[in-house]
Amino acid sequence: MNVVITGTSGGIGKATAELFLQQGHKVSGIDIKEASIVHDLYKHFVADISKAETLPEISDVEILINNAGVQTASGKDINVNLLGTMNVTKKYAFQDAIKSVLFNASVSALTGNEFPEYVASKAGVVGYMKYCAIRLANEYKATCNALCFGGVLTELNNVVTENPLLWKKVMDVTPLKKWMDVKEAAQWCLFLTTVNTFCTGQAIDVSGGERNCADLFVWE
């Protein structure tokens, strides 16, 4: 498969790209940072997804995984997470080779528990996914879904995972008493785009059963 993944220089994106490469797929990675993967089947492009004009020309994309995003209170969330994801999707998804499109949303899109602009950006991603799912099914018979991850063990979340008090608060409302690692997240990405051929238009909650978090945003 010819796969495009955004945000491949670290975290979930890097782990997902590495898993696809292990499976023999050709991967084009797009990130605002330089490459951190060296592989014969990997090609890296430095681009800012919030600026459509910087996106590279990549033909015959079969799988598109919209992973790149930010989680801040800086005012960039809408431009990167929502508008940037829309830029990428418009560029690569709507063409005859496409078989599957996947969005990295967030459980925050379903619960509202996060920085307000982050919540809005990810809820927007879920709504845009549903639009894309209808169009991709009707025009290309392709699947399209969103993964709404809860806690994932990445450097971005160290502010919580490395603080015993904050970590206990999160675990108190997480029945499985753990967060997933990036390799587990990558497995979800692989399954929904290469194994799944029938589930489409779904925002899938993958949060370890996280619950009752309305008043428990513990980022700071």
Short mmCIF file of N, CA, C and O in Angstrom, two decimals, residues 45-125:
data_model
loop_
_atom_site.label_atom_id
_atom_site.label_comp_id
_atom_site.label_asym_id
_atom_site.label_seq_id
_atom_site.Cartn_x
_atom_site.Cartn_y
_atom_site.Cartn_z
N PHE A 45 8.76 14.32 4.25
CA PHE A 45 8.54 15.67 3.74
C PHE A 45 8.36 16.61 4.92
O PHE A 45 7.55 16.35 5.82
N VAL A 46 9.11 17.70 4.94
CA VAL A 46 8.94 18.73 5.96
C VAL A 46 7.90 19.72 5.45
O VAL A 46 8.08 20.35 4.40
N ALA A 47 6.80 19.83 6.18
CA ALA A 47 5.72 20.73 5.78
C ALA A 47 4.89 21.09 6.99
O ALA A 47 4.85 20.36 7.98
N ASP A 48 4.20 22.21 6.90
CA ASP A 48 3.28 22.67 7.94
C ASP A 48 1.87 22.44 7.42
O ASP A 48 1.42 23.10 6.49
N ILE A 49 1.15 21.49 8.01
CA ILE A 49 -0.15 21.13 7.47
C ILE A 49 -1.15 22.28 7.54
O ILE A 49 -2.14 22.28 6.80
N SER A 50 -0.91 23.26 8.40
CA SER A 50 -1.82 24.40 8.47
C SER A 50 -1.64 25.35 7.29
O SER A 50 -2.43 26.28 7.11
N LYS A 51 -0.60 25.11 6.49
CA LYS A 51 -0.34 25.91 5.29
C LYS A 51 -0.40 24.99 4.09
O LYS A 51 0.55 24.29 3.77
N ALA A 52 -1.54 24.98 3.42
CA ALA A 52 -1.80 24.01 2.35
C ALA A 52 -0.75 24.06 1.26
O ALA A 52 -0.42 23.04 0.64
N GLU A 53 -0.21 25.25 1.02
CA GLU A 53 0.76 25.40 -0.07
C GLU A 53 2.07 24.68 0.19
O GLU A 53 2.87 24.46 -0.75
N THR A 54 2.32 24.25 1.45
CA THR A 54 3.58 23.56 1.75
C THR A 54 3.47 22.05 1.58
O THR A 54 4.47 21.35 1.63
N LEU A 55 2.26 21.53 1.37
CA LEU A 55 2.08 20.09 1.27
C LEU A 55 2.67 19.56 -0.03
O LEU A 55 2.45 20.14 -1.10
N PRO A 56 3.40 18.44 0.03
CA PRO A 56 4.05 17.90 -1.16
C PRO A 56 3.07 17.20 -2.10
O PRO A 56 1.97 16.81 -1.69
N GLU A 57 3.49 17.02 -3.33
CA GLU A 57 2.72 16.25 -4.30
C GLU A 57 3.02 14.76 -4.09
O GLU A 57 4.17 14.34 -4.20
N ILE A 58 2.02 13.99 -3.77
CA ILE A 58 2.15 12.54 -3.59
C ILE A 58 0.99 11.90 -4.33
O ILE A 58 -0.18 12.17 -4.04
N SER A 59 1.29 11.05 -5.27
CA SER A 59 0.24 10.48 -6.12
C SER A 59 -0.21 9.12 -5.62
O SER A 59 0.52 8.42 -4.90
N ASP A 60 -1.42 8.74 -6.01
CA ASP A 60 -1.97 7.40 -5.78
C ASP A 60 -1.91 6.98 -4.31
O ASP A 60 -1.53 5.86 -3.98
N VAL A 61 -2.33 7.86 -3.42
CA VAL A 61 -2.38 7.55 -1.99
C VAL A 61 -3.52 6.57 -1.74
O VAL A 61 -4.67 6.82 -2.09
N GLU A 62 -3.18 5.44 -1.12
CA GLU A 62 -4.19 4.42 -0.82
C GLU A 62 -4.71 4.50 0.61
O GLU A 62 -5.88 4.20 0.87
N ILE A 63 -3.84 4.86 1.53
CA ILE A 63 -4.22 5.02 2.94
C ILE A 63 -3.71 6.37 3.43
O ILE A 63 -2.54 6.71 3.23
N LEU A 64 -4.60 7.13 4.05
CA LEU A 64 -4.23 8.42 4.62
C LEU A 64 -4.54 8.40 6.11
O LEU A 64 -5.68 8.12 6.51
N ILE A 65 -3.52 8.68 6.93
CA ILE A 65 -3.71 8.75 8.38
C ILE A 65 -3.39 10.16 8.84
O ILE A 65 -2.23 10.59 8.82
N ASN A 66 -4.42 10.88 9.23
CA ASN A 66 -4.29 12.25 9.73
C ASN A 66 -3.97 12.21 11.22
O ASN A 66 -4.87 12.13 12.05
N ASN A 67 -2.69 12.24 11.53
CA ASN A 67 -2.26 12.12 12.92
C ASN A 67 -1.73 13.42 13.51
O ASN A 67 -1.88 13.64 14.71
N ALA A 68 -1.13 14.27 12.72
CA ALA A 68 -0.46 15.47 13.24
C ALA A 68 -1.43 16.38 13.99
O ALA A 68 -2.58 16.56 13.58
N GLY A 69 -0.95 16.93 15.09
CA GLY A 69 -1.78 17.85 15.85
C GLY A 69 -1.01 18.43 17.01
O GLY A 69 0.10 18.02 17.32
N VAL A 70 -1.62 19.43 17.65
CA VAL A 70 -1.03 20.07 18.82
C VAL A 70 -2.06 20.06 19.94
O VAL A 70 -3.26 19.93 19.72
N GLN A 71 -1.57 20.22 21.16
CA GLN A 71 -2.42 20.24 22.34
C GLN A 71 -1.89 21.32 23.26
O GLN A 71 -1.07 21.09 24.13
N THR A 72 -2.36 22.54 23.04
CA THR A 72 -1.81 23.68 23.77
C THR A 72 -2.94 24.65 24.11
O THR A 72 -4.07 24.49 23.70
N ALA A 73 -2.56 25.68 24.82
CA ALA A 73 -3.47 26.80 25.04
C ALA A 73 -2.96 28.02 24.27
O ALA A 73 -3.22 29.16 24.64
N SER A 74 -2.26 27.77 23.17
CA SER A 74 -1.56 28.83 22.44
C SER A 74 -2.39 29.44 21.32
O SER A 74 -1.98 30.41 20.70
N GLY A 75 -3.54 28.87 21.01
CA GLY A 75 -4.35 29.40 19.93
C GLY A 75 -4.07 28.77 18.59
O GLY A 75 -4.60 29.22 17.57
N LYS A 76 -3.25 27.71 18.55
CA LYS A 76 -2.91 27.06 17.28
C LYS A 76 -3.77 25.83 16.99
O LYS A 76 -3.69 25.27 15.89
N ASP A 77 -4.55 25.40 17.95
CA ASP A 77 -5.23 24.11 17.83
C ASP A 77 -6.19 24.05 16.64
O ASP A 77 -6.22 23.07 15.91
N ILE A 78 -7.00 25.08 16.46
CA ILE A 78 -7.95 25.09 15.34
C ILE A 78 -7.20 25.07 14.02
O ILE A 78 -7.53 24.30 13.10
N ASN A 79 -6.17 25.90 13.89
CA ASN A 79 -5.43 25.98 12.62
C ASN A 79 -4.73 24.69 12.27
O ASN A 79 -4.70 24.29 11.10
N VAL A 80 -4.15 24.02 13.26
CA VAL A 80 -3.40 22.79 12.99
C VAL A 80 -4.32 21.57 13.00
O VAL A 80 -4.41 20.83 12.01
N ASN A 81 -5.02 21.36 14.12
CA ASN A 81 -5.77 20.12 14.29
C ASN A 81 -6.95 20.00 13.34
O ASN A 81 -7.23 18.90 12.83
N LEU A 82 -7.66 21.09 13.12
CA LEU A 82 -8.84 21.03 12.26
C LEU A 82 -8.54 21.49 10.84
O LEU A 82 -8.66 20.72 9.88
N LEU A 83 -8.13 22.75 10.68
CA LEU A 83 -7.93 23.26 9.33
C LEU A 83 -6.76 22.57 8.64
O LEU A 83 -6.82 22.29 7.44
N GLY A 84 -5.70 22.26 9.39
CA GLY A 84 -4.57 21.53 8.80
C GLY A 84 -4.97 20.14 8.35
O GLY A 84 -4.59 19.68 7.27
N THR A 85 -5.75 19.45 9.18
CA THR A 85 -6.24 18.13 8.82
C THR A 85 -7.13 18.19 7.59
O THR A 85 -7.06 17.31 6.71
N MET A 86 -7.94 19.22 7.48
CA MET A 86 -8.77 19.40 6.29
C MET A 86 -7.90 19.64 5.05
O MET A 86 -8.18 19.10 3.98
N ASN A 87 -6.83 20.42 5.21
CA ASN A 87 -5.91 20.65 4.08
C ASN A 87 -5.34 19.34 3.55
O ASN A 87 -5.30 19.10 2.35
N VAL A 88 -4.88 18.50 4.48
CA VAL A 88 -4.26 17.23 4.11
C VAL A 88 -5.28 16.32 3.42
O VAL A 88 -4.99 15.69 2.40
N THR A 89 -6.47 16.25 3.98
CA THR A 89 -7.49 15.37 3.43
C THR A 89 -7.90 15.80 2.04
O THR A 89 -8.04 14.97 1.12
N LYS A 90 -8.12 17.09 1.85
CA LYS A 90 -8.47 17.60 0.53
C LYS A 90 -7.37 17.29 -0.49
O LYS A 90 -7.65 17.01 -1.66
N LYS A 91 -6.13 17.34 -0.04
CA LYS A 91 -4.98 17.14 -0.94
C LYS A 91 -4.85 15.70 -1.40
O LYS A 91 -4.53 15.45 -2.57
N TYR A 92 -5.09 14.73 -0.49
CA TYR A 92 -4.71 13.35 -0.80
C TYR A 92 -5.86 12.33 -0.82
O TYR A 92 -5.69 11.25 -1.38
N ALA A 93 -7.01 12.64 -0.23
CA ALA A 93 -8.01 11.60 -0.02
C ALA A 93 -8.93 11.36 -1.21
O ALA A 93 -9.28 10.20 -1.50
N PHE A 94 -9.34 12.40 -1.88
CA PHE A 94 -10.43 12.26 -2.84
C PHE A 94 -9.91 11.98 -4.24
O PHE A 94 -9.90 12.85 -5.12
N GLN A 95 -9.47 10.73 -4.43
CA GLN A 95 -8.94 10.30 -5.72
C GLN A 95 -9.10 8.79 -5.81
O GLN A 95 -9.37 8.11 -4.82
N ASP A 96 -8.97 8.25 -7.01
CA ASP A 96 -9.40 6.88 -7.30
C ASP A 96 -8.63 5.79 -6.56
O ASP A 96 -9.16 4.70 -6.37
N ALA A 97 -7.40 6.06 -6.12
CA ALA A 97 -6.61 5.02 -5.47
C ALA A 97 -6.99 4.83 -4.00
O ALA A 97 -6.66 3.80 -3.40
N ILE A 98 -7.69 5.79 -3.41
CA ILE A 98 -7.91 5.78 -1.96
C ILE A 98 -8.74 4.58 -1.50
O ILE A 98 -9.73 4.20 -2.13
N LYS A 99 -8.31 3.97 -0.40
CA LYS A 99 -9.01 2.84 0.19
C LYS A 99 -9.46 3.10 1.62
O LYS A 99 -10.45 2.55 2.07
N SER A 100 -8.71 3.94 2.34
CA SER A 100 -9.07 4.20 3.73
C SER A 100 -8.47 5.52 4.21
O SER A 100 -7.32 5.83 3.89
N VAL A 101 -9.26 6.26 4.98
CA VAL A 101 -8.79 7.49 5.63
C VAL A 101 -9.08 7.37 7.12
O VAL A 101 -10.17 6.92 7.52
N LEU A 102 -8.11 7.77 7.93
CA LEU A 102 -8.25 7.68 9.38
C LEU A 102 -7.84 9.00 10.00
O LEU A 102 -6.85 9.60 9.61
N PHE A 103 -8.62 9.44 10.99
CA PHE A 103 -8.34 10.68 11.72
C PHE A 103 -7.98 10.36 13.16
O PHE A 103 -8.66 9.54 13.81
N ASN A 104 -6.94 11.00 13.68
CA ASN A 104 -6.62 10.93 15.10
C ASN A 104 -7.37 12.07 15.78
O ASN A 104 -6.95 13.22 15.73
N ALA A 105 -8.50 11.74 16.38
CA ALA A 105 -9.29 12.74 17.10
C ALA A 105 -8.86 12.70 18.56
O ALA A 105 -7.68 12.73 18.88
N SER A 106 -9.80 12.61 19.47
CA SER A 106 -9.48 12.53 20.90
C SER A 106 -10.76 12.21 21.64
O SER A 106 -11.86 12.61 21.22
N VAL A 107 -10.63 11.51 22.77
CA VAL A 107 -11.81 11.30 23.60
C VAL A 107 -12.36 12.64 24.09
O VAL A 107 -13.54 12.76 24.41
N SER A 108 -11.52 13.67 24.08
CA SER A 108 -11.97 15.01 24.46
C SER A 108 -13.06 15.53 23.54
O SER A 108 -13.90 16.34 23.95
N ALA A 109 -13.05 15.07 22.29
CA ALA A 109 -14.09 15.46 21.34
C ALA A 109 -15.45 14.93 21.77
O ALA A 109 -16.49 15.47 21.39
N LEU A 110 -15.44 13.85 22.56
CA LEU A 110 -16.68 13.22 23.01
C LEU A 110 -17.09 13.68 24.39
O LEU A 110 -18.27 13.66 24.74
N THR A 111 -16.10 14.10 25.22
CA THR A 111 -16.38 14.45 26.61
C THR A 111 -16.34 15.95 26.89
O THR A 111 -16.92 16.40 27.88
N GLY A 112 -15.60 16.70 26.07
CA GLY A 112 -15.43 18.14 26.33
C GLY A 112 -14.42 18.46 27.39
O GLY A 112 -14.29 19.62 27.82
N ASN A 113 -13.63 17.50 27.82
CA ASN A 113 -12.72 17.67 28.95
C ASN A 113 -11.30 17.97 28.47
O ASN A 113 -10.52 17.07 28.23
N GLU A 114 -10.98 19.25 28.30
CA GLU A 114 -9.65 19.64 27.81
C GLU A 114 -9.59 21.16 27.68
O GLU A 114 -10.54 21.85 28.02
N PHE A 115 -8.46 21.67 27.13
CA PHE A 115 -8.41 23.07 26.73
C PHE A 115 -9.56 23.34 25.75
O PHE A 115 -9.83 22.52 24.87
N PRO A 116 -10.27 24.46 25.86
CA PRO A 116 -11.45 24.68 25.04
C PRO A 116 -11.18 24.64 23.54
O PRO A 116 -11.97 24.06 22.78
N GLU A 117 -10.09 25.24 23.10
CA GLU A 117 -9.82 25.24 21.65
C GLU A 117 -9.42 23.85 21.17
O GLU A 117 -9.75 23.45 20.05
N TYR A 118 -8.75 23.09 22.03
CA TYR A 118 -8.40 21.72 21.66
C TYR A 118 -9.67 20.88 21.50
O TYR A 118 -9.82 20.14 20.54
N VAL A 119 -10.58 21.00 22.46
CA VAL A 119 -11.85 20.28 22.38
C VAL A 119 -12.58 20.64 21.08
O VAL A 119 -13.06 19.77 20.35
N ALA A 120 -12.65 21.93 20.80
CA ALA A 120 -13.36 22.37 19.60
C ALA A 120 -12.69 21.85 18.34
O ALA A 120 -13.37 21.42 17.39
N SER A 121 -11.37 21.84 18.32
CA SER A 121 -10.65 21.38 17.14
C SER A 121 -10.89 19.90 16.89
O SER A 121 -11.12 19.46 15.75
N LYS A 122 -10.86 19.10 17.95
CA LYS A 122 -11.02 17.65 17.79
C LYS A 122 -12.48 17.28 17.54
O LYS A 122 -12.77 16.33 16.80
N ALA A 123 -13.42 18.02 18.14
CA ALA A 123 -14.83 17.80 17.82
C ALA A 123 -15.08 18.13 16.35
O ALA A 123 -15.85 17.45 15.67
N GLY A 124 -14.41 19.16 15.86
CA GLY A 124 -14.50 19.50 14.45
C GLY A 124 -13.96 18.40 13.56
O GLY A 124 -14.52 18.12 12.49
N VAL A 125 -12.87 17.77 13.99
CA VAL A 125 -12.31 16.65 13.24
C VAL A 125 -13.33 15.52 13.13
O VAL A 125 -13.49 14.91 12.06
#
